[in-house]
Every structure is written in structure tokens, then in C-alpha cells.
Amino acid sequence: MKNILVTGGAGYIGSHVVVELIEAGYHPVILDNFSTSEKSSIDRLEHLTGQHIVYYEADYRDHKMLQQILRIERIDGIIHIAAYKAVGESVAEPLKYYQNNVAGFMTLLETAIDAGVHNIVFSSSAAVYGNPPTAQVTEDEACNPENPYGWSKFMCDVMLRDTHKANPHLKKTSLRYFNVVGSHGSYKIGESPKGAPQNLLPIIVRAVKENKPFQVFGDDYDTHDGTCLRDYIHVVDLAKAHVAALQKMEKQENGSFEIYNLGTGTPTSVLELIKAFEKVNGVKVPYEIGPRRAGDPVSYFAVPEKAIRELGWQAKHTIEDAVRSSWQWQLAQS
């Protein structure tokens, strides 16, 4: 059984990755400082999987601690998810994001190389593309981030590319997420943002729970219902892609560096997401139409063919699955 270190493994995406690793026969080891997650997620993971979860409460930027974990746990691969991810905060505090997301990742990469850990999966983001000129985004699209968060992810991709040239034996995969939604079908793990939610589905959930309307930014775009189109990928599908990337690298004899867009390839509008939430869950979503928000692309979705072809992976969950699981997860916390 191979030991896989998951940084940020107690968080929303990380916890789902841990579950999929266990189901695939791996032994995950969590490294998390719990700055944006709760220790209770470890208990939920153990209850869900029926296994003891090894975890370390530490910052992944702690070089000495990281060295010890890689040695003691005999780590075979790393899935790096830990990062700051609030776009607005990154604009207000750019150095915080560059210190954690970029300098921290450099420390992790150096430590992994020194320890002989050659398989690394990196949690990147579609934010690296910025506001692309076309709605359908492939991995060949030029990267032009519009905020420090996006730049921090792009800088890490560049580091992976350049270290591959210097260390050709390394196997590295960058997964560029589109809009992640939903929760595990058990409703034992899910998204619990600390503070005000930043993403649309958690905003909808909070609006319903508190019966307070949120603002939809514009309904006069050139789309079928006037609202922006986005690619929403279920978190369970996303988690499975991490396992698929790891398995592909393990089968390779030579080093590699690959980038994959992770999305459904099917755009969903803001109003479609709202209406699906209402229909599936039998509730009314309070919202108001406001003015457009500067910088919002009209339509923006993945072309996932490369991941389908090379990883043997494809998103299977629907928008209905996502809105149902998000609401049921919220009800389970009440």
C-alpha cells in the first residue's frame, strides 16, 4: 500500500481526495494547519471510511516538519492542495498569497526532491487563464491571470515546468480546477467555508438558510437567460481525477509534466443553478438582480478531452447531484 501525503487534506477538496485515495487502495497521510478547516473533519473521515486517519497538525511551509513526515511515513507521492484561495483577499493582501502559495510550494518541492519523492499532483486553478478570449478553454490557452491568487497558481505551474527540465526523473501533474461544487453522497463531508462564502453554491445555501437574498451580477449578458455561464464540476469527480493522475504517473517509467483542465465541458448559467437548487430541494432561493460585476467573463468552461483521453477520467455527476448534496450536507450540520 502506497503512502500519499495530502496537504490541506482536512479541507473541502482535500477530505474528498482522502476518501477516494482510500477507496483506491492508498494510505493517505494528512498535513493541515486547520487555518481554513476543522479538526472535526478528521473524525468524520474516520467514520466515513472506517479507517484510522494519520494526520499532522502543521504548516506545510515548515521544512523540518515536512522532512520528518516524508521520512517517518515513507511517503511515495504528494497531492498538494493546501493554499489560500480567496480572490478578493489576494488583491488586498498579495504578499500573503505569494508567501504561502508560491514560496511555500517552493519549499515543499525542494523538500520532496531531496527526499526522493518523485510523484507530485498539484492543485491548480482555471484562474490562471484570467479572462480568456474564447469560452471553451483548453490547456493550450494562454495564461493571463487577473489577480494575485491566479498568479500564485500560475507561478507554481511554472515552477513545476522548470524543475522538470532540471530534474527529468520527476513526475508532476497540474490539475486546473474549474468551479467545484457539491459534497460526498454520505453527507458526512462537504464545504464549510469560514467567514462569508466566496463561491456561488455556498452563497445560495447560506441565502436559503438565513432567508436573506444575495445579488446576481447582471441578467443582460448575451446568453440564453442573460446570466453568466460557468463550468461546475462535482467535488467527488474532482477527487477521483487526483487518483487517476497519481495512477497514471505511477505507471510511467520516465519523468513527465502534464497539465489537465478539470471540468464537465458543459456550461451552466447562474439562474440555471438557482432553479436547479429550488427544484431538487423544494425550497425558494432568495436573490436580487444587480448590475454586472467588472471583469466577469460571459461564458467560461473547460474542454476536458485531454483528461478524458489520457487519465481515463470523466465527470459523471450532474448539477442536480451537486445542489442536492450541498443542501443535504448543510441540513446534516443543523
Coordinates of C-alpha atoms in Angstrom, one line a residue:
M1 CA 0.0 0.0 0.0
K2 CA 1.5 3.3 -1.1
N3 CA 1.6 6.3 1.3
I4 CA 0.4 9.6 -0.1
L5 CA 0.8 12.9 1.7
V6 CA -2.2 15.2 1.2
T7 CA -1.5 18.8 2.2
G8 CA -4.7 20.5 3.1
G9 CA -6.3 17.1 3.5
A10 CA -8.8 18.2 6.1
G11 CA -10.3 20.8 3.9
Y12 CA -13.2 20.7 1.5
I13 CA -11.4 19.3 -1.6
G14 CA -8.7 17.5 0.4
S15 CA -11.1 15.5 2.5
H16 CA -12.9 14.2 -0.6
V17 CA -9.5 13.3 -2.1
V18 CA -8.6 11.4 1.0
V19 CA -11.8 9.3 0.7
E20 CA -11.1 8.5 -2.9
L21 CA -7.5 7.5 -2.1
I22 CA -8.6 5.1 0.5
E23 CA -11.2 3.6 -1.9
A24 CA -8.4 3.1 -4.5
G25 CA -6.2 1.3 -2.0
Y26 CA -3.8 4.0 -1.0
H27 CA -2.8 5.1 2.6
P28 CA -3.3 8.9 2.8
V29 CA -1.4 11.0 5.4
I30 CA -2.9 14.4 6.0
L31 CA -0.9 17.6 6.7
D32 CA -3.1 20.5 7.6
N33 CA -2.7 23.6 9.9
F34 CA -6.5 23.8 10.2
S35 CA -6.5 27.5 9.3
T36 CA -9.5 27.1 7.0
S37 CA -10.7 23.7 8.1
E38 CA -11.9 22.0 11.3
K39 CA -10.3 19.1 13.2
S40 CA -13.7 17.5 13.4
S41 CA -13.3 16.7 9.7
I42 CA -10.8 14.0 10.7
D43 CA -13.4 12.3 12.9
R44 CA -15.9 12.5 10.0
L45 CA -13.4 11.0 7.6
E46 CA -12.7 8.1 10.0
H47 CA -16.4 7.5 10.5
L48 CA -17.0 7.6 6.7
T49 CA -14.1 5.3 5.7
G50 CA -13.9 3.1 8.8
Q51 CA -10.2 3.6 8.9
H52 CA -7.8 5.4 11.3
I53 CA -6.6 8.6 9.6
V54 CA -3.0 9.6 10.2
Y55 CA -2.7 13.4 10.3
Y56 CA -0.2 16.1 11.3
E57 CA -1.2 19.5 12.5
A58 CA 1.4 21.7 11.0
D59 CA 2.1 24.2 8.3
Y60 CA 3.3 22.7 5.0
R61 CA 5.9 25.5 4.8
D62 CA 7.7 24.1 7.9
H63 CA 10.7 22.5 6.2
K64 CA 11.9 20.4 9.2
M65 CA 8.4 19.1 9.9
L66 CA 7.9 18.2 6.3
Q67 CA 11.2 16.4 6.2
Q68 CA 10.2 14.3 9.2
I69 CA 6.8 13.4 7.8
L70 CA 8.3 12.3 4.4
R71 CA 10.8 10.1 6.2
I72 CA 8.7 8.7 9.1
E73 CA 5.6 8.0 6.9
R74 CA 7.7 6.8 3.9
I75 CA 5.8 8.9 1.6
D76 CA 5.6 7.7 -2.0
G77 CA 3.7 10.7 -3.5
I78 CA 2.3 14.1 -2.7
I79 CA -1.1 15.7 -3.5
H80 CA -0.6 19.3 -2.8
I81 CA -3.9 21.1 -2.1
A82 CA -3.1 23.5 0.8
A83 CA -3.4 27.1 -0.4
Y84 CA -5.1 30.4 0.2
K85 CA -7.8 30.8 -2.4
A86 CA -10.0 33.9 -1.8
V87 CA -9.6 36.1 -4.9
G88 CA -10.7 39.3 -3.1
E89 CA -8.3 38.7 -0.2
S90 CA -5.5 38.1 -2.6
V91 CA -6.0 41.5 -4.1
A92 CA -6.0 43.1 -0.7
E93 CA -3.0 41.1 0.6
P94 CA -1.0 39.9 -2.3
L95 CA 2.2 39.2 -0.4
K96 CA 0.3 36.9 1.9
Y97 CA -0.7 34.8 -1.1
Y98 CA 2.8 34.8 -2.7
Q99 CA 4.4 33.8 0.6
N100 CA 2.0 31.0 1.3
N101 CA 1.1 29.7 -2.2
V102 CA 4.4 30.3 -4.0
A103 CA 7.2 30.4 -1.5
G104 CA 5.6 27.6 0.4
F105 CA 5.3 25.5 -2.6
M106 CA 8.9 26.1 -3.5
T107 CA 9.8 24.7 0.0
L108 CA 7.6 21.7 -0.5
L109 CA 9.1 21.0 -3.9
E110 CA 12.7 21.3 -2.7
T111 CA 11.9 19.0 0.3
A112 CA 10.2 16.4 -1.9
I113 CA 13.1 16.3 -4.4
D114 CA 15.7 16.0 -1.6
A115 CA 13.6 13.1 -0.1
G116 CA 13.4 11.3 -3.4
V117 CA 9.6 11.7 -3.7
H118 CA 9.0 11.8 -7.4
N119 CA 5.2 11.8 -7.9
I120 CA 3.5 15.1 -7.3
V121 CA 0.0 16.2 -8.1
F122 CA -0.6 19.9 -7.8
S123 CA -4.0 21.6 -7.2
S124 CA -4.0 24.5 -9.7
S125 CA -6.9 26.6 -11.0
A126 CA -8.7 27.8 -14.1
A127 CA -7.9 31.2 -12.6
V128 CA -4.6 31.0 -14.4
Y129 CA -6.4 31.7 -17.6
G130 CA -7.8 35.0 -16.4
N131 CA -10.5 36.3 -18.8
P132 CA -9.8 34.1 -21.9
P133 CA -10.9 35.3 -25.4
T134 CA -12.9 32.2 -26.1
A135 CA -15.5 30.4 -23.9
Q136 CA -14.1 27.0 -24.5
V137 CA -10.8 26.7 -22.6
T138 CA -8.1 24.1 -23.5
E139 CA -4.8 23.6 -21.7
D140 CA -3.1 25.4 -24.6
E141 CA -4.9 28.7 -23.8
A142 CA -2.5 31.5 -22.9
C143 CA -2.3 32.2 -19.2
N144 CA -3.1 35.7 -18.2
P145 CA -4.3 35.8 -14.5
E146 CA -6.2 38.8 -13.3
N147 CA -5.5 38.6 -9.6
P148 CA -2.7 37.5 -7.2
Y149 CA -4.5 34.3 -6.5
G150 CA -4.4 33.3 -10.1
W151 CA -0.8 34.5 -10.5
S152 CA 0.2 32.4 -7.5
K153 CA -1.2 29.2 -9.1
F154 CA 0.4 30.1 -12.4
M155 CA 3.8 30.7 -10.8
C156 CA 3.6 27.2 -9.2
D157 CA 2.8 25.7 -12.7
V158 CA 5.9 27.5 -14.0
M159 CA 8.0 26.0 -11.1
L160 CA 6.8 22.5 -12.0
R161 CA 7.7 23.1 -15.6
D162 CA 11.1 24.4 -14.9
T163 CA 12.0 21.8 -12.3
H164 CA 11.0 19.1 -14.8
K165 CA 13.8 20.4 -17.1
A166 CA 16.3 20.3 -14.3
N167 CA 15.0 17.0 -12.8
P168 CA 13.7 14.9 -15.7
H169 CA 13.0 11.9 -13.5
L170 CA 10.3 13.7 -11.6
K171 CA 6.6 13.0 -12.4
K172 CA 4.4 16.0 -11.9
T173 CA 0.8 16.8 -12.8
S174 CA -1.0 20.1 -12.5
L175 CA -4.8 19.9 -12.3
R176 CA -6.6 23.1 -13.2
Y177 CA -10.0 23.1 -11.5
F178 CA -13.0 24.9 -12.8
N179 CA -15.9 25.7 -10.4
V180 CA -16.0 23.0 -7.7
V181 CA -19.4 22.2 -6.2
G182 CA -21.3 19.6 -4.2
S183 CA -20.4 17.2 -1.4
H184 CA -19.9 13.5 -0.7
G185 CA -23.1 11.3 -1.1
S186 CA -22.8 10.3 2.5
Y187 CA -23.3 13.9 3.6
K188 CA -20.6 13.4 6.2
I189 CA -18.1 15.7 4.5
G190 CA -18.7 18.9 2.5
E191 CA -18.0 22.5 2.0
S192 CA -18.0 24.6 5.2
P193 CA -16.4 28.0 4.4
K194 CA -15.1 30.0 7.3
G195 CA -16.5 33.5 7.1
A196 CA -18.5 34.7 4.1
P197 CA -18.7 32.2 1.3
Q198 CA -16.9 33.2 -1.9
N199 CA -18.5 30.7 -4.4
L200 CA -22.0 30.7 -5.9
L201 CA -23.4 27.4 -4.5
P202 CA -22.3 28.1 -0.8
I203 CA -23.8 31.6 -1.3
I204 CA -27.1 30.0 -2.4
V205 CA -27.0 27.7 0.6
R206 CA -26.5 30.5 3.0
A207 CA -29.2 32.6 1.4
V208 CA -31.7 29.8 1.8
K209 CA -30.6 29.0 5.4
E210 CA -30.8 32.7 6.5
N211 CA -33.6 33.7 4.2
K212 CA -31.6 36.7 3.0
P213 CA -31.3 37.5 -0.7
F214 CA -27.9 37.6 -2.5
Q215 CA -27.1 39.5 -5.6
V216 CA -26.9 38.1 -9.1
F217 CA -24.4 40.2 -11.0
G218 CA -26.3 41.1 -14.2
D219 CA -29.0 39.5 -16.3
D220 CA -28.4 41.2 -19.6
Y221 CA -25.5 39.2 -20.9
D222 CA -25.6 37.6 -24.3
T223 CA -26.7 34.2 -23.0
H224 CA -30.0 32.3 -23.2
D225 CA -31.2 33.7 -19.8
G226 CA -29.0 36.8 -19.5
T227 CA -26.7 35.4 -16.8
C228 CA -23.1 34.3 -16.9
L229 CA -22.2 30.7 -17.8
R230 CA -19.7 28.6 -15.8
D231 CA -18.4 25.0 -15.7
Y232 CA -19.4 23.4 -12.3
I233 CA -17.6 20.2 -11.5
H234 CA -18.7 17.9 -8.7
V235 CA -16.1 17.6 -5.9
V236 CA -16.3 13.8 -6.0
D237 CA -15.5 13.8 -9.7
L238 CA -12.7 16.2 -9.0
A239 CA -11.3 14.0 -6.2
K240 CA -11.3 10.9 -8.5
A241 CA -9.2 12.9 -11.0
H242 CA -6.4 13.2 -8.5
V243 CA -6.3 9.5 -8.0
A244 CA -6.3 9.0 -11.8
A245 CA -3.4 11.4 -12.2
L246 CA -1.5 9.6 -9.5
Q247 CA -2.1 6.2 -11.0
K248 CA -1.0 7.4 -14.4
M249 CA 2.3 8.7 -13.1
E250 CA 3.0 5.5 -11.2
K251 CA 2.7 3.5 -14.5
Q252 CA 5.2 5.8 -16.3
E253 CA 8.9 4.8 -16.4
N254 CA 10.1 8.3 -17.3
G255 CA 9.6 11.7 -15.7
S256 CA 6.8 13.9 -17.0
F257 CA 5.0 17.2 -16.5
E258 CA 1.3 17.3 -17.6
I259 CA -1.5 19.9 -17.2
Y260 CA -5.2 18.9 -17.2
N261 CA -8.3 21.0 -17.2
L262 CA -10.9 19.5 -14.8
G263 CA -14.5 20.4 -15.7
T264 CA -17.6 18.9 -17.3
G265 CA -17.3 20.8 -20.6
T266 CA -20.9 21.8 -20.2
P267 CA -21.7 25.4 -19.1
T268 CA -24.5 26.2 -16.6
S269 CA -25.9 29.7 -16.0
V270 CA -26.3 31.4 -12.7
L271 CA -30.1 31.2 -13.0
E272 CA -30.0 27.6 -14.1
L273 CA -28.0 26.7 -10.9
I274 CA -30.6 28.6 -8.8
K275 CA -33.6 27.0 -10.4
A276 CA -32.0 23.5 -10.1
F277 CA -31.4 24.1 -6.4
E278 CA -35.1 25.2 -6.0
K279 CA -36.5 22.2 -8.0
V280 CA -34.3 19.5 -6.5
N281 CA -34.5 20.6 -2.9
G282 CA -38.1 22.0 -2.8
V283 CA -37.0 25.4 -1.4
K284 CA -37.1 29.0 -2.6
V285 CA -33.8 30.8 -3.2
P286 CA -34.0 34.5 -2.3
Y287 CA -31.9 36.6 -4.8
E288 CA -31.9 40.0 -6.4
I289 CA -30.6 41.1 -9.8
G290 CA -27.9 43.7 -9.6
P291 CA -25.5 45.4 -12.0
R292 CA -22.8 43.5 -13.8
R293 CA -19.5 42.9 -11.9
A294 CA -16.4 44.2 -13.6
G295 CA -14.2 41.5 -15.1
D296 CA -16.7 38.7 -15.2
P297 CA -16.4 36.7 -18.4
V298 CA -19.8 36.0 -20.1
S299 CA -19.1 32.3 -20.6
Y300 CA -16.2 30.2 -19.4
F301 CA -15.9 26.4 -19.4
A302 CA -13.4 23.6 -19.8
V303 CA -12.5 21.4 -22.7
P304 CA -11.8 18.3 -20.7
E305 CA -10.8 16.0 -23.6
K306 CA -7.2 15.7 -22.6
A307 CA -8.1 14.4 -19.2
I308 CA -10.7 12.0 -20.7
R309 CA -8.1 10.7 -23.2
E310 CA -5.0 10.5 -21.0
L311 CA -6.4 9.9 -17.5
G312 CA -9.3 7.7 -18.4
W313 CA -11.4 10.1 -16.3
Q314 CA -14.6 11.9 -16.9
A315 CA -17.0 14.0 -14.8
K316 CA -20.2 11.9 -14.1
H317 CA -22.2 13.9 -11.5
T318 CA -24.9 16.3 -12.6
I319 CA -25.8 19.8 -11.5
E320 CA -28.8 18.1 -9.8
D321 CA -26.4 15.9 -7.8
A322 CA -24.4 18.9 -6.8
V323 CA -27.3 21.0 -5.5
R324 CA -28.9 18.0 -3.7
S325 CA -25.7 17.0 -1.9
S326 CA -24.8 20.6 -1.0
W327 CA -28.2 21.1 0.7
Q328 CA -28.3 17.7 2.4
W329 CA -24.8 18.3 3.7
Q330 CA -26.0 21.6 5.2
L331 CA -29.1 20.0 6.7
A332 CA -26.9 17.3 8.3
Q333 CA -24.9 20.0 10.1
S334 CA -28.1 21.6 11.6

